[in-house]
Short mmCIF file of C-alpha atoms in Angstrom, two decimals:
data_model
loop_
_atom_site.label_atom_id
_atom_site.label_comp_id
_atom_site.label_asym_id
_atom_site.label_seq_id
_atom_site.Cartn_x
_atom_site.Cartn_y
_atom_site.Cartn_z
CA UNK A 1 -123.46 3.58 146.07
CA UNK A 2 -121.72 6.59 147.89
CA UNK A 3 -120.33 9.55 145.81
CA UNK A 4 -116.86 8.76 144.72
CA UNK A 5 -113.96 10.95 142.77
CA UNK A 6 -110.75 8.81 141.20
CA UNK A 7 -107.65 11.14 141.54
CA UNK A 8 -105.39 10.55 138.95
CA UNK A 9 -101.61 12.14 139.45
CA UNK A 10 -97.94 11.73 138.75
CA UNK A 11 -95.84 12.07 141.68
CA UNK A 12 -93.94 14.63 139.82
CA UNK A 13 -96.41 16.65 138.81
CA UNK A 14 -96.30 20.38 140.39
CA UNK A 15 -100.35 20.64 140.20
CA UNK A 16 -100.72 17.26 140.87
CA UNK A 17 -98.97 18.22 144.46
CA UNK A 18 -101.52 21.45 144.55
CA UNK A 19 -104.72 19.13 143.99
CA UNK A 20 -103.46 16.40 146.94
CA UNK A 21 -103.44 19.37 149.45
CA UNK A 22 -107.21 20.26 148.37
CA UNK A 23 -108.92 17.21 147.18
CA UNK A 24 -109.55 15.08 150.94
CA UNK A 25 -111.11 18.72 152.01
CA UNK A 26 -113.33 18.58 149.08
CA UNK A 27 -114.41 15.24 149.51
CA UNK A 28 -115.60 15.55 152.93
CA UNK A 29 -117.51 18.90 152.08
CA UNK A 30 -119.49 16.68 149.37
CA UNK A 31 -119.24 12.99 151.44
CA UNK A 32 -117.69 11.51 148.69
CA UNK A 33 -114.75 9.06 149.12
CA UNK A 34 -111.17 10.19 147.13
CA UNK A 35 -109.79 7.15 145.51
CA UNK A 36 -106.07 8.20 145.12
CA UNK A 37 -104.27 6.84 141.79
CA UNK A 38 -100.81 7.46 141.49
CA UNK A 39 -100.24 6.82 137.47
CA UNK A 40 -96.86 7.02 135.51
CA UNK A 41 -97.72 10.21 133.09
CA UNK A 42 -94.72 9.82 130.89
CA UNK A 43 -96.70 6.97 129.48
CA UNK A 44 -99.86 9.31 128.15
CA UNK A 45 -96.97 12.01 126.85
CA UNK A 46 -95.46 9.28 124.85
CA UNK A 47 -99.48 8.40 123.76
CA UNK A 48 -100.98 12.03 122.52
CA UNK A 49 -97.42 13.18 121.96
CA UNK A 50 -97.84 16.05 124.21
CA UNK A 51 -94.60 17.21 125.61
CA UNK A 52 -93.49 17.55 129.60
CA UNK A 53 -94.15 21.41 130.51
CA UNK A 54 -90.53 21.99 131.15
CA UNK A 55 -90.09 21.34 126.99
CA UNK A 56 -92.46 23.84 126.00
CA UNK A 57 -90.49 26.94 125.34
CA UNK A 58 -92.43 30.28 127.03
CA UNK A 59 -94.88 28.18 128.59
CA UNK A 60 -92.75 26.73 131.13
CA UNK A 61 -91.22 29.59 132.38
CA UNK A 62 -94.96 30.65 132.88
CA UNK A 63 -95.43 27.87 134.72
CA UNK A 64 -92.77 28.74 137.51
CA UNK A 65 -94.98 31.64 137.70
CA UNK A 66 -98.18 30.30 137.88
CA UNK A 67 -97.59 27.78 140.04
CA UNK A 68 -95.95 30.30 142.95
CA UNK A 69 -99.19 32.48 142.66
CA UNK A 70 -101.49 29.59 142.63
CA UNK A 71 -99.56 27.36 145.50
CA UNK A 72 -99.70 31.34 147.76
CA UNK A 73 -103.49 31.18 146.77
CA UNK A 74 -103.83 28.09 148.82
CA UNK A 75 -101.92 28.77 151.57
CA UNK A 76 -99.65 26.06 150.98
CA UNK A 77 -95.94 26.25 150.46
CA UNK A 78 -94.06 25.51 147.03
CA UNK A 79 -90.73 24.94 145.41
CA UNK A 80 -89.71 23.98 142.21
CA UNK A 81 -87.76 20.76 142.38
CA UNK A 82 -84.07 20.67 140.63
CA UNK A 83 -83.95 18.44 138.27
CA UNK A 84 -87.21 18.75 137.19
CA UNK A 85 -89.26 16.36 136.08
CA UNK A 86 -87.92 13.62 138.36
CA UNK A 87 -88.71 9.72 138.17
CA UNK A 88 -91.53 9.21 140.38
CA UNK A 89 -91.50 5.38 139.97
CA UNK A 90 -90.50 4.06 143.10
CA UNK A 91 -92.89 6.92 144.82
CA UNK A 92 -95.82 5.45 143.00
CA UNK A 93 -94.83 1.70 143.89
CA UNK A 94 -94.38 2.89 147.79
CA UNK A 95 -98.02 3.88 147.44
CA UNK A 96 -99.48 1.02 146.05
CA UNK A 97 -97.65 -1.42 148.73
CA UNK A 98 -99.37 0.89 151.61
CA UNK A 99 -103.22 0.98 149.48
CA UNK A 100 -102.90 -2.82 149.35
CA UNK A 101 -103.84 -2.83 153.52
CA UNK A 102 -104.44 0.92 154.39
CA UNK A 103 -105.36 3.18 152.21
CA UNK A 104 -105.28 6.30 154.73
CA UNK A 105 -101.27 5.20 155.33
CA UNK A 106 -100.92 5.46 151.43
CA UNK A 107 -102.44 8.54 151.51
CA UNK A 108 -100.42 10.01 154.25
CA UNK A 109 -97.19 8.61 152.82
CA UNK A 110 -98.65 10.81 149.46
CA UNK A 111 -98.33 13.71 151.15
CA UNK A 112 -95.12 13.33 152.37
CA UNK A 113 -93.55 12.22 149.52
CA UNK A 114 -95.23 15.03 147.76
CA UNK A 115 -94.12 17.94 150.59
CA UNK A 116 -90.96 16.69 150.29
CA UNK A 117 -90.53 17.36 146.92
CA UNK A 118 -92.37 20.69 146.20
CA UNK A 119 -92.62 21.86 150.02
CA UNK A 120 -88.89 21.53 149.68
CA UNK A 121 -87.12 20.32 146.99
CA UNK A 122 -86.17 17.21 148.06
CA UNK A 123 -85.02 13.99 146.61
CA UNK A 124 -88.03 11.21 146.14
CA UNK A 125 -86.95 10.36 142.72
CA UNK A 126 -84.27 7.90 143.74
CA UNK A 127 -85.25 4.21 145.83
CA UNK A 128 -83.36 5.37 148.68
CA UNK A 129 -85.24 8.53 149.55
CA UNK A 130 -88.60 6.61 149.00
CA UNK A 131 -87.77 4.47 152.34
CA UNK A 132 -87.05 7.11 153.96
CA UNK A 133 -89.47 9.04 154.19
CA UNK A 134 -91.75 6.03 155.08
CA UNK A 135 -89.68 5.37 157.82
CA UNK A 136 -89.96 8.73 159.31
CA UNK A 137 -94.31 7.66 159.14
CA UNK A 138 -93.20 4.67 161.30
CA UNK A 139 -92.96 2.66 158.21
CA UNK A 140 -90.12 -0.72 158.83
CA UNK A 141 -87.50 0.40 155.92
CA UNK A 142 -86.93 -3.33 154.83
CA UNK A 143 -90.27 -3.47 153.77
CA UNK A 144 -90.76 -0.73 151.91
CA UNK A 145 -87.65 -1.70 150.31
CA UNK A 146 -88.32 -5.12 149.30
CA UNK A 147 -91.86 -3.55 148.27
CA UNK A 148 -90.37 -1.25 145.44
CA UNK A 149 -89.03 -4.45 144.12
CA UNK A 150 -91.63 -6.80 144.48
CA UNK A 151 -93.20 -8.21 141.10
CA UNK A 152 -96.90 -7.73 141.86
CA UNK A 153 -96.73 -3.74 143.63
CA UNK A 154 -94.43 -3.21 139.55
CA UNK A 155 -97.25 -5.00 137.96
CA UNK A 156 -99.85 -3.20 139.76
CA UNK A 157 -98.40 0.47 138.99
CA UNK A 158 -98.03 -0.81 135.14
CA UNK A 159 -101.91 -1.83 135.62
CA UNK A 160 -103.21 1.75 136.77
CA UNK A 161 -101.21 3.53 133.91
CA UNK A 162 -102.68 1.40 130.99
CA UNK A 163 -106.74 2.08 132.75
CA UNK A 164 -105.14 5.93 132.93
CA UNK A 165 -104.29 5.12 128.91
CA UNK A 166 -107.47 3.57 128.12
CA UNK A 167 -109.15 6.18 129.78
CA UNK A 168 -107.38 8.66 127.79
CA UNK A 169 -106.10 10.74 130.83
CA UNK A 170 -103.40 13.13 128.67
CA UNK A 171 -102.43 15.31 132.09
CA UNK A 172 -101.69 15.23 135.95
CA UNK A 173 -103.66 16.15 137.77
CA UNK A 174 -107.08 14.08 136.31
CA UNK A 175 -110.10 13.40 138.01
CA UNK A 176 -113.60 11.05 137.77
CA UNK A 177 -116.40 11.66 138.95
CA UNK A 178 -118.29 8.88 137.32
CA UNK A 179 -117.60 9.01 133.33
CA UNK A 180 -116.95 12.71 133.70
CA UNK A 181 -113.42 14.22 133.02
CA UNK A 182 -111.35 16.73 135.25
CA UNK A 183 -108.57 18.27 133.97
CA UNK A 184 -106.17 20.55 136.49
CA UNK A 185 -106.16 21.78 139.82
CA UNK A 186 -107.63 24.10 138.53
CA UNK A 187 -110.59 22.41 137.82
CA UNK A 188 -111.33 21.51 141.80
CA UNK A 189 -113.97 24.06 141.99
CA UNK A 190 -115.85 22.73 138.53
CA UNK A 191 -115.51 19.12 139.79
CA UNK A 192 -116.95 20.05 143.14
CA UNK A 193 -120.08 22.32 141.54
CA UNK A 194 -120.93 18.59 139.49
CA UNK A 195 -120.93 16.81 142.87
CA UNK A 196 -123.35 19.60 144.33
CA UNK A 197 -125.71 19.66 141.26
CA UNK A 198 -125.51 16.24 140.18
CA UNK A 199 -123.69 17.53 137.11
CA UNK A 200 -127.07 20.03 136.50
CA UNK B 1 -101.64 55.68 136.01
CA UNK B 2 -104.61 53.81 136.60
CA UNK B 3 -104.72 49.95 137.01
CA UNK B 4 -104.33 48.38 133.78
CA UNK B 5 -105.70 45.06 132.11
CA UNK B 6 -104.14 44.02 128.71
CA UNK B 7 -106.39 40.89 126.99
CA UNK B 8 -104.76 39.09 124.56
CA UNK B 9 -107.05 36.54 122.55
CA UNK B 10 -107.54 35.24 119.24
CA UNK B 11 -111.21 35.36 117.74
CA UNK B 12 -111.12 31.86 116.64
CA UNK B 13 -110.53 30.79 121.09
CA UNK B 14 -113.49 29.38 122.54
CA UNK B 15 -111.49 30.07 126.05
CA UNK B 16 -110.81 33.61 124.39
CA UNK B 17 -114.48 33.66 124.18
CA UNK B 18 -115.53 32.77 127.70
CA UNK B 19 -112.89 35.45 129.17
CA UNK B 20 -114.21 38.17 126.89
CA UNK B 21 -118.07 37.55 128.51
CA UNK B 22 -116.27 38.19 131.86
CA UNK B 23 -113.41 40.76 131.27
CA UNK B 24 -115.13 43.89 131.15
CA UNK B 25 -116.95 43.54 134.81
CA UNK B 26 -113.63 42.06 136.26
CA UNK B 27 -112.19 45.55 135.34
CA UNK B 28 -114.74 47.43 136.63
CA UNK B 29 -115.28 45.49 140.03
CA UNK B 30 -111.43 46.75 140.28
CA UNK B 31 -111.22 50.09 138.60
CA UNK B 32 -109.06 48.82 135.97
CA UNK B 33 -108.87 49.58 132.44
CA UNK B 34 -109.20 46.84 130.15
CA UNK B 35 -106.83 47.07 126.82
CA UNK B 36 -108.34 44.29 124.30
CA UNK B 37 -105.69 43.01 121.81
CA UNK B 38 -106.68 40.41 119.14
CA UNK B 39 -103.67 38.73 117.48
CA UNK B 40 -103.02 35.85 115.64
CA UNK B 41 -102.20 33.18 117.80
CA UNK B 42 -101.02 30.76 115.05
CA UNK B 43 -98.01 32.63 115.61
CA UNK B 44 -97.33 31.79 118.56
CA UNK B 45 -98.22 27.82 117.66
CA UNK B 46 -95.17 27.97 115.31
CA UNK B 47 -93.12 29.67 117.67
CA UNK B 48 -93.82 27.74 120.35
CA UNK B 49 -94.31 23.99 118.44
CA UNK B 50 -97.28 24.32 120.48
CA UNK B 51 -100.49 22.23 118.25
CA UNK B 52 -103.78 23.64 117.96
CA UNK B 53 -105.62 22.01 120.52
CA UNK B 54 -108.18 19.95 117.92
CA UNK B 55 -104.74 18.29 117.01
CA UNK B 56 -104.28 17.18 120.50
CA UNK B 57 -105.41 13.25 120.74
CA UNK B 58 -107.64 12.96 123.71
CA UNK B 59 -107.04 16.62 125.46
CA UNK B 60 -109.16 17.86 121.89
CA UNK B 61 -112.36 15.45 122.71
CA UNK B 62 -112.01 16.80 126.38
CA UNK B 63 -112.42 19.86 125.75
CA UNK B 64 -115.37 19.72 124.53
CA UNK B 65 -116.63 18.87 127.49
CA UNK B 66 -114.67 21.16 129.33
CA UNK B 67 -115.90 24.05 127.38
CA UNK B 68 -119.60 23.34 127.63
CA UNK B 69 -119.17 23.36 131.53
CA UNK B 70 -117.34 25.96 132.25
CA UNK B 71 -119.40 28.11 129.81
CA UNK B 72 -122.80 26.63 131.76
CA UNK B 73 -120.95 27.86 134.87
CA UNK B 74 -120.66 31.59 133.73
CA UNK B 75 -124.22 30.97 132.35
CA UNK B 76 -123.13 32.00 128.75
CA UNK B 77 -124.39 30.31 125.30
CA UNK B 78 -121.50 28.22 123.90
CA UNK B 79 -121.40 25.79 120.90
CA UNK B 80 -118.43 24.35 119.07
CA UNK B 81 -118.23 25.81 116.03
CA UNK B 82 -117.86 23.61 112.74
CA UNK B 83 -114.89 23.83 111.07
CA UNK B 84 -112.73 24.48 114.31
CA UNK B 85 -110.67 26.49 113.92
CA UNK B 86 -111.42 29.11 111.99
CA UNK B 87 -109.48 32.33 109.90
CA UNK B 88 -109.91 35.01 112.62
CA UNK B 89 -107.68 37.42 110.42
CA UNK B 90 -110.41 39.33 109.08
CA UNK B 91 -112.23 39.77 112.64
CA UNK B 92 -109.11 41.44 114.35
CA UNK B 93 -108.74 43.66 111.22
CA UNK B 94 -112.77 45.00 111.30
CA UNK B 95 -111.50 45.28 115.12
CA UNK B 96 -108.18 47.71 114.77
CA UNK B 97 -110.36 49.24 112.20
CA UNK B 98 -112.76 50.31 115.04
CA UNK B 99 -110.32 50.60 117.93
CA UNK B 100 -108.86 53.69 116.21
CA UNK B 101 -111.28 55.73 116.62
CA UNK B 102 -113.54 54.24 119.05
CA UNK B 103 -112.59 51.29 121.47
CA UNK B 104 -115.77 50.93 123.02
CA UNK B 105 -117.23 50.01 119.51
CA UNK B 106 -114.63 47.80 118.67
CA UNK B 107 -114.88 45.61 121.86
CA UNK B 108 -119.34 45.84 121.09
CA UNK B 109 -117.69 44.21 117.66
CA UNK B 110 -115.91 42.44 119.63
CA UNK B 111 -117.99 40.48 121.73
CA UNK B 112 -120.42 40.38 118.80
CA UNK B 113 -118.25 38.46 116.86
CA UNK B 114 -117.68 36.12 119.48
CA UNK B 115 -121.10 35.47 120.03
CA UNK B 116 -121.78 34.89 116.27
CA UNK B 117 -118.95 32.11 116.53
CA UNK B 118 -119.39 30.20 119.94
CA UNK B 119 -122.86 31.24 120.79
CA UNK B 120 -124.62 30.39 117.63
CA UNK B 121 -121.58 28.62 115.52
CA UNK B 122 -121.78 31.43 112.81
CA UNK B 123 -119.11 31.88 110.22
CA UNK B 124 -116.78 34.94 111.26
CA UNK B 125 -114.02 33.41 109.12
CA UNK B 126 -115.08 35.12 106.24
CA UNK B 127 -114.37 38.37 104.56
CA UNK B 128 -118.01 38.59 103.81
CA UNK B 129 -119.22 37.31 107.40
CA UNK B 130 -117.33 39.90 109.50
CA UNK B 131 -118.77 43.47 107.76
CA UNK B 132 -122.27 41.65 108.20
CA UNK B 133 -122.01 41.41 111.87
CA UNK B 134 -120.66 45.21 111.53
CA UNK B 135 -123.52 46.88 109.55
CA UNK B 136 -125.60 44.98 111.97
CA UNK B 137 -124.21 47.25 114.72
CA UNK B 138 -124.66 50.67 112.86
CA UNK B 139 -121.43 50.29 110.89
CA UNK B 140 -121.40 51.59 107.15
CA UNK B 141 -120.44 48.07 104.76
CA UNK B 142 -118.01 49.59 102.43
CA UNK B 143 -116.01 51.54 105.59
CA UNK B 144 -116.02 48.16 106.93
CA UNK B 145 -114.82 46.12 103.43
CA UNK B 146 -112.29 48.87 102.41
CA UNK B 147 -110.54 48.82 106.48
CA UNK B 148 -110.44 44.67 105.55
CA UNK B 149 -108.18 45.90 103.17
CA UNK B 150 -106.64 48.38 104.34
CA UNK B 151 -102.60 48.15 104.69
CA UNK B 152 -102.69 50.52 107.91
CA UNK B 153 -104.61 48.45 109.26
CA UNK B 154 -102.96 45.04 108.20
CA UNK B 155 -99.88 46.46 109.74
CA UNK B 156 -101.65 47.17 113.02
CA UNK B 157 -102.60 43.62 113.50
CA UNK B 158 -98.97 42.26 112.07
CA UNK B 159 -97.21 44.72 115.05
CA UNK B 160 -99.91 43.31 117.75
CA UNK B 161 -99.07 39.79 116.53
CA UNK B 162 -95.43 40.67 116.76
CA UNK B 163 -95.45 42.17 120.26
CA UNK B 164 -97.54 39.26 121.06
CA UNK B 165 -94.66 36.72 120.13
CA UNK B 166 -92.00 39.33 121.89
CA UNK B 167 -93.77 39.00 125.28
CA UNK B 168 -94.14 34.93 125.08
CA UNK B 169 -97.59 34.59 124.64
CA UNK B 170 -98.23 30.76 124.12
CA UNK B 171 -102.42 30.68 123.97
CA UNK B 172 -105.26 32.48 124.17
CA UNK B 173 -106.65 34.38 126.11
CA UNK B 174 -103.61 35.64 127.95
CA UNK B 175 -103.12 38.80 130.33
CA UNK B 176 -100.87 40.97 131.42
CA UNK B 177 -101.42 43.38 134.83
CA UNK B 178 -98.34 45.11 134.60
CA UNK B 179 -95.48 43.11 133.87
CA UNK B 180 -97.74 39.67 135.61
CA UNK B 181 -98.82 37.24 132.89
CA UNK B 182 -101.88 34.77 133.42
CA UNK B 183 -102.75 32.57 130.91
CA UNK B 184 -106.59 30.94 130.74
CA UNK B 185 -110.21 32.03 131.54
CA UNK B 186 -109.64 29.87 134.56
CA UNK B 187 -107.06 32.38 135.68
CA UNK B 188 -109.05 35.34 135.99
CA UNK B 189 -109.80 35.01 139.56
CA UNK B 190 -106.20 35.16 140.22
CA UNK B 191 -105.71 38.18 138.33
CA UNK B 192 -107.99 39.61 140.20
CA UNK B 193 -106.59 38.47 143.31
CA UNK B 194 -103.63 39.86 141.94
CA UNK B 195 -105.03 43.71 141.05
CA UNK B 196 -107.30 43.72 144.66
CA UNK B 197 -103.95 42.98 146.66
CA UNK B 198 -101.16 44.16 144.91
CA UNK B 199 -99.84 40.88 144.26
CA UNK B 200 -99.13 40.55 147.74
#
């Protein structure tokens, strides 16, 4: 079986957009395969109690730091979304239609979704600005929308958030490389040293 | 004025730990002074409503893991010490004790200290434990039980604890390079991104 690493993220997480602009790049350095898994985080909050960033007094006004210096470090570009957090629902369900056939479409649509929120601020939190965006990938915009309201894509975004539960994933972004735990974009360079080493 | 590194950290911080191990040649690499200032980061916890991380369902347990690998990837000893955490009160007093007169011999304390706790998980909690580790460095035991004491030097850590709260500091370890905080061992490559470019 070929190397694989599970990427766990919210669509409204800040590092979670960070990781998606890195993590395809890693994979290829190390020939392992990205499995993407979009996961609804308020669910593990509501778990371990932990509160969104943007409650934390001091810490998330670090955070608007932090993640300007470390989004510059990569090169990529970064905004912090008004209002922030935002529901990232029907972003999540958009992906898991496209993964059903075409996982590199789902991916793709990921990134877009994800530039237009942090690369510039924009609106995915709401159903119509999920359609859109697929339509400007070539996407047919009835079909996405019937797909943010179709029974199975809800039931199978309400399936990866209870294995990101039972696997007791507490933050966005979270990776797996086999059993072992990745916490943070800013763990990238930790995750990558276990795929070198074997985890030696 | 020379380039300036202030390290915030509380003895009982196994990430306070891991920073300390790497501080001093970070500094050096940039010709920058490094300011070491202990506090008592429960203070910030109550400030904050920020828990101790061991009362943290599912983030405590990763940790663990997290720990051991990033201390294997710095190629420094670490263990978890048992009971976590600990009383660091009388360790940052034996080290304002020290720093008055000497600050290279309080950051040798220092880092002795640390290793006592996370390299061989030693009690440093301790009234008793901390002047032990101090005679074992040269330092006379009753200089060393009467500074515990002391109310000079109480106050000293009070004021650092204070100015620690004034400037927002949320955890441990935590920086500042002028008026730029980074908070986390895993952000000292950016600070010293940030010294070798100006923040630029």
């Amino acid at each position: 079986m070929g190397k694989r690493i599970e990427f766990f993220f919210d669509f409204s997480s800040p590092y979670g957009y960070l990781a998606a602009q890195e993590i395809e790049a890693l994979g290829e350095r190390q020939g392992a395969e990205v499995v993407w898994r979009p996961f609804l985080l308020g669910a593990s909050f509501k778990a371990t109690g932990i509160p969104p960033l943007v409650e934390v007094p001091w810490k998330s006004d670090y955070a608007r730091h932090d993640l300007t210096r470390a989004a510059r470090r990569i090169g990529v570009p970064y905004v912090w979304p008004e209002p922030f957090p935002f529901m990232s629902v029907a972003a999540a369900r958009a992906y898991y239609w496209l993964d059903e056939s075409d996982s590199a479409a789902a991916k793709e649509l990921a990134l877009a979704l994800y530039a237009k929120a942090f690369g510039e601020a924009g609106d995915v939190a709401h159903a119509g600005e999920v359609p859109e965006i697929a339509v400007g990938l070539g996407h047919d915009r009835n079909a996405v929308g019937a797909a943010l309201q179709d029974p199975e894509i809800k039931a199978r975004l309400r399936e990866i958030t209870d294995q990101a539960l039972e696997r007791k994933i507490f933050g966005s972004p979270f990776f797996f490389v086999d059993d072992q735990a990745f916490w943070g974009h800013d763990r990238l360079p930790h995750l990558e040293q276990w795929l070198e080493t074997g985890g030696s």
